[in-house]
Coordinates of C-alpha atoms and ligand atoms in Angstrom, one line a residue:
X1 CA 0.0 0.0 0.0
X2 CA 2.9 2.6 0.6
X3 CA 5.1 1.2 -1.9
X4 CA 5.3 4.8 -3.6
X5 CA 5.3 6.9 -0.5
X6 CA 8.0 9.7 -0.6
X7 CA 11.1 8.8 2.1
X8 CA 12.2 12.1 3.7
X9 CA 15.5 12.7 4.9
X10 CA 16.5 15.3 8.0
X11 CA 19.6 15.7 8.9
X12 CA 20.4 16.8 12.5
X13 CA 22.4 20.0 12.8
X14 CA 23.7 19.0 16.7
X15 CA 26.6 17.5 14.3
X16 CA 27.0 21.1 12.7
X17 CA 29.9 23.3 13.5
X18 CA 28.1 25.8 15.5
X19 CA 30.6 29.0 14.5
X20 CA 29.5 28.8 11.0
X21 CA 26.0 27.6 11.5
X22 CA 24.5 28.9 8.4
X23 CA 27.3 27.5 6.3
X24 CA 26.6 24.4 7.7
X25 CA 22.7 24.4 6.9
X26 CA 23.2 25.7 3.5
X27 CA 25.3 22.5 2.7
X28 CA 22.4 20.2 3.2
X29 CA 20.3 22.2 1.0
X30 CA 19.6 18.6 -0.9
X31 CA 18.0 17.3 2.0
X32 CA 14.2 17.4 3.0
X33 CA 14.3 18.6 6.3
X34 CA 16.3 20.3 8.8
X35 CA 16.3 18.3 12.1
X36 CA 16.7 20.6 15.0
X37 CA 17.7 18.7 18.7
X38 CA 16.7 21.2 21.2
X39 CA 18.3 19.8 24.6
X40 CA 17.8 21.3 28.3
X41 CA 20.3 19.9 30.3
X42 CA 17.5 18.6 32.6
X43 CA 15.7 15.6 30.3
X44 CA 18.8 14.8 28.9
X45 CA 22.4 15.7 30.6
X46 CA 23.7 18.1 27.5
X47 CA 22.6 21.7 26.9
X48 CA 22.5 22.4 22.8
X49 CA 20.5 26.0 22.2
X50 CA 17.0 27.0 22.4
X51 CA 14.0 29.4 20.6
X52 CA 16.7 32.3 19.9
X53 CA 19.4 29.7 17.4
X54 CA 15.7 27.6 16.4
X55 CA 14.2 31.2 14.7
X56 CA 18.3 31.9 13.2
X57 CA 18.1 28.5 11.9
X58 CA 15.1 29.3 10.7
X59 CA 16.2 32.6 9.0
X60 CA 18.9 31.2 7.3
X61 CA 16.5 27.8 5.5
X62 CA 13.5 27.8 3.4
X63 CA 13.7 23.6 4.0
X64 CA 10.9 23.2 6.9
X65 CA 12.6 22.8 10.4
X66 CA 11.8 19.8 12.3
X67 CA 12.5 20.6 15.5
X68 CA 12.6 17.7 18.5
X69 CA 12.7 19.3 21.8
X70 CA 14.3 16.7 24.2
X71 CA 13.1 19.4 27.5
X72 CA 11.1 18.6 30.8
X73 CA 8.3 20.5 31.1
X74 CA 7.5 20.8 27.3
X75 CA 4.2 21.7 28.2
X76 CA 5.2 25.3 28.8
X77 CA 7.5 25.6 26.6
X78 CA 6.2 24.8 22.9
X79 CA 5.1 28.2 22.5
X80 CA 8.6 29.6 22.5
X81 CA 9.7 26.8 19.5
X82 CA 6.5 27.8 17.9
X83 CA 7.4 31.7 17.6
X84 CA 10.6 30.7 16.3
X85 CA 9.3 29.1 13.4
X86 CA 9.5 25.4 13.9
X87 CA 7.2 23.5 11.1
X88 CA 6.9 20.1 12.9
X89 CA 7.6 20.8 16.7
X90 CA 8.0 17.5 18.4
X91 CA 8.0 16.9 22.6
X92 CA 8.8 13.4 24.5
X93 CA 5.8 11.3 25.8
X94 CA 7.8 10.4 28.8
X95 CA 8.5 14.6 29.8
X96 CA 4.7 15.8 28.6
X97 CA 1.9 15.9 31.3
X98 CA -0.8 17.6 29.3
X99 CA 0.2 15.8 25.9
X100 CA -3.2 16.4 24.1
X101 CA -3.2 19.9 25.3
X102 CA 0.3 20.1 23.8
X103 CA -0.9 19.0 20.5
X104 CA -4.0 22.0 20.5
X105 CA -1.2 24.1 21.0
X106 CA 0.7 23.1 17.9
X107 CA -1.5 22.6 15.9
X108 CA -3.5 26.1 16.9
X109 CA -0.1 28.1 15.7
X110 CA -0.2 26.3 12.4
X111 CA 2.3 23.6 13.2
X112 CA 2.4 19.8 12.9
X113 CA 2.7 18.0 16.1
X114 CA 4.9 15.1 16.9
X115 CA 5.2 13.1 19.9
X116 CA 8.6 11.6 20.8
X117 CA 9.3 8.1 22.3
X118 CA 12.6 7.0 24.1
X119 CA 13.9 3.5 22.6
X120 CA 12.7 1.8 26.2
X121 CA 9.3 3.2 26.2
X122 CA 6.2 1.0 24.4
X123 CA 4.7 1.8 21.6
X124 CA 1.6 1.4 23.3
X125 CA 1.6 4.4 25.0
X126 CA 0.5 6.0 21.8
X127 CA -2.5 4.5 21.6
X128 CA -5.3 7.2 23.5
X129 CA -3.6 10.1 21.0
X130 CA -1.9 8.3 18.0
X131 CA -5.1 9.8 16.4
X132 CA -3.9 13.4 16.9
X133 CA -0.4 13.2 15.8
X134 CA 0.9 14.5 12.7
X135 CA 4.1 11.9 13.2
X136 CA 5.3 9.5 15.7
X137 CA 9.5 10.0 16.0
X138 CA 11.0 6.1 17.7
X139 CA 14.3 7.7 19.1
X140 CA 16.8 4.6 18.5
X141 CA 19.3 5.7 20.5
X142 CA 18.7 7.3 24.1
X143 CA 18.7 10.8 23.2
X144 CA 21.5 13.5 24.4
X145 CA 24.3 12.7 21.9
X146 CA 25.3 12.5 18.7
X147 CA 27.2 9.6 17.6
X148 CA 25.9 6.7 19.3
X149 CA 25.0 3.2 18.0
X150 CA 21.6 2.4 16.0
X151 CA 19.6 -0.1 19.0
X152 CA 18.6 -3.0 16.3
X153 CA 15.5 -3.5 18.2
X154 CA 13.7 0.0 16.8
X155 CA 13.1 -1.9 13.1
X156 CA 10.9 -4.0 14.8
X157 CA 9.0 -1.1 17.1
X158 CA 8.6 0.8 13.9
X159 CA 6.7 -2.4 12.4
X160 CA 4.8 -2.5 15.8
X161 CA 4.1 1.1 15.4
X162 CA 2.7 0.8 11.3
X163 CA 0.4 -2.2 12.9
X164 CA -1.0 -0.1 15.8
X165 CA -1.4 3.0 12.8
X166 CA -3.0 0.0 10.8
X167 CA -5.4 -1.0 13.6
X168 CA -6.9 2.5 14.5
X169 CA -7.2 3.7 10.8
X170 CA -4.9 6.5 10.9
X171 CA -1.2 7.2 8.9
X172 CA 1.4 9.7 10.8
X173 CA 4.8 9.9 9.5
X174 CA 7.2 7.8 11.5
X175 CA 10.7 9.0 12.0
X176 CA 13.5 7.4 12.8
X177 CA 16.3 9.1 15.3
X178 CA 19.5 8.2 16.3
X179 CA 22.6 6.0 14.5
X180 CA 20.6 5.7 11.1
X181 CA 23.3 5.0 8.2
X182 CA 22.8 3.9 4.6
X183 CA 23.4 0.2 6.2
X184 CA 20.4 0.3 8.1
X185 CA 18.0 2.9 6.1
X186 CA 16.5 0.2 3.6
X187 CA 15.1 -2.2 6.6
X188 CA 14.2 1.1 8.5
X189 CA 11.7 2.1 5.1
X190 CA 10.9 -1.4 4.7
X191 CA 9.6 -1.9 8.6
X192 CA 7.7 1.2 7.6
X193 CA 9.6 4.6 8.6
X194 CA 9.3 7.7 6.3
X195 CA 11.5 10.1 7.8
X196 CA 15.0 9.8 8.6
X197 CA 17.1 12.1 10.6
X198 CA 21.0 12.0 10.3
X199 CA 23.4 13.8 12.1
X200 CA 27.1 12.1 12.1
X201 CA 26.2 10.6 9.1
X202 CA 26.0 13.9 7.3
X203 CA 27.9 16.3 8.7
X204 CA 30.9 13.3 9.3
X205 CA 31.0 13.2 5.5
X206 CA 32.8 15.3 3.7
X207 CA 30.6 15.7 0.4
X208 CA 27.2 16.3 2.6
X209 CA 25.1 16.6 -0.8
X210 CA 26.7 12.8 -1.9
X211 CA 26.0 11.8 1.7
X212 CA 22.5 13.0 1.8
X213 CA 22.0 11.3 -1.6
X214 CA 23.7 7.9 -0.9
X215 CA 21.3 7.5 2.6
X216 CA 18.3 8.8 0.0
X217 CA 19.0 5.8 -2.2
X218 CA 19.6 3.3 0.7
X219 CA 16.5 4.1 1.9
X220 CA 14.8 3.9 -1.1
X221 CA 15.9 0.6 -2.0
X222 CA 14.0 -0.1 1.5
X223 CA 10.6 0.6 -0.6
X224 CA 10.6 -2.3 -3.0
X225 CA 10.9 -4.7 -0.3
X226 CA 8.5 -3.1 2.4
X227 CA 5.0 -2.0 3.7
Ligands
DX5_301 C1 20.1 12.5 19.7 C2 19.5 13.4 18.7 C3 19.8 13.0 17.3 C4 21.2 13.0 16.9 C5 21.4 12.1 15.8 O1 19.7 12.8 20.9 O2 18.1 13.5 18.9 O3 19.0 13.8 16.4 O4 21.7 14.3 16.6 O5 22.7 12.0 15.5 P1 23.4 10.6 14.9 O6 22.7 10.4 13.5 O7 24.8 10.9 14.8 O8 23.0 9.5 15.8
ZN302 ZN1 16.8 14.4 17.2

């Protein structure tokens, strides 16, 4: 059914070279999306930036910004990512308290709402608002660092997550965060993922536009072979 769906790639600026920021987001003008990790110090041990780099990231792009807020107490806070111009502004299920009032909040300023889960929490808890999101992002890594190994066991939570989608009759995109290469972007598409954020795997390359375009076809490949 989703054989021709379209296969989005983000990569994650926390890998850019924050001194020549724009530079940086200029040279992945060939991606999709600009994944922006928002982190508080508090939900996860490093501090990255907040609303005042998320609206000069903003300035500087006309790709939309995907920004995935990794704060406690998002429920206050959305309205400060939502001035600065995110277009998909994404909050953890395991920091919200008010998560459908979250969503209003988004989705009231125009934006698309997302709702984050940590590799160790079940895709179950989605089931009372799955039916409000705009996408679902399956961290597979725990979040706070670039870098870190792709957890194997997140192909098989995105497939859990297309079934549960399947069951209640609705389609969010599902992104992908955390160690995704071109080795492991085809069984991510084929389990059922549409987005894919990047950071090392970008910015580490040298050629970001080849980079972007080699994990593109990876993923693709994933389509022929999947949901
Ligand atoms: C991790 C962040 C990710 C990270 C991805 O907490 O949410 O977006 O930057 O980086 P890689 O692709 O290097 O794992
Ligand atoms: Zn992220």
């Amino acid at each position: 059914m989703l054989l021709d769906r379209e296969i989005l790639i983000a990569p994650s600026i926390l890998s850019a070279d924050f001194c020549k920021l724009g530079e940086d987001i200029d040279s992945i003008s060939t991606a999709d999306w600009v994944h922006v990790d928002v982190m508080d110090g508090h939900f996860v041990p490093p501090v990255s930036f907040g609303p005042v780099v998320v609206e000069a990231a903003k300035r500087s792009t006309e790709l939309p910004l995907d920004v995935h807020l990794m704060i406690s107490n998002p429920d206050d806070r959305v309205g400060d990512y939502l001035t600065a111009g995110a277009d998909y502004l994404g909050f953890h299920q395991e920091a919200a308290i008010h998560a459908h009032r979250i969503v209003s909040h988004i989705h009231d300023a125009g934006a698309k709402a997302t709702m984050t889960l940590n590799p160790a929490t079940p895709v179950n808890m989605l089931e009372a608002i799955i039916g409000e999101l705009d996408m679902v992002l399956l961290m597979s890594v725990n979040p706070g660092y670039g870098g870190q190994a792709f957890i194997e066991s997140t192909i098989d939570k995105v497939e859990e997550l297309r079934a549960l989608c399947r069951r209640k009759g609705v389609c969010p995109l599902i992104e992908v965060d955390g160690g995704v290469t071109k080795n492991n972007a085809a069984a991510l598409v084929a389990a059922g993922a549409d987005v894919l954020v990047a950071g090392s795997a970008v910015y580490g390359a040298e050629d970001r536009a080849a980079a972007i375009e080699e994990l593109r076809r990876a993923a693709q490949s994933g389509l022929v072979r999947g949901v």
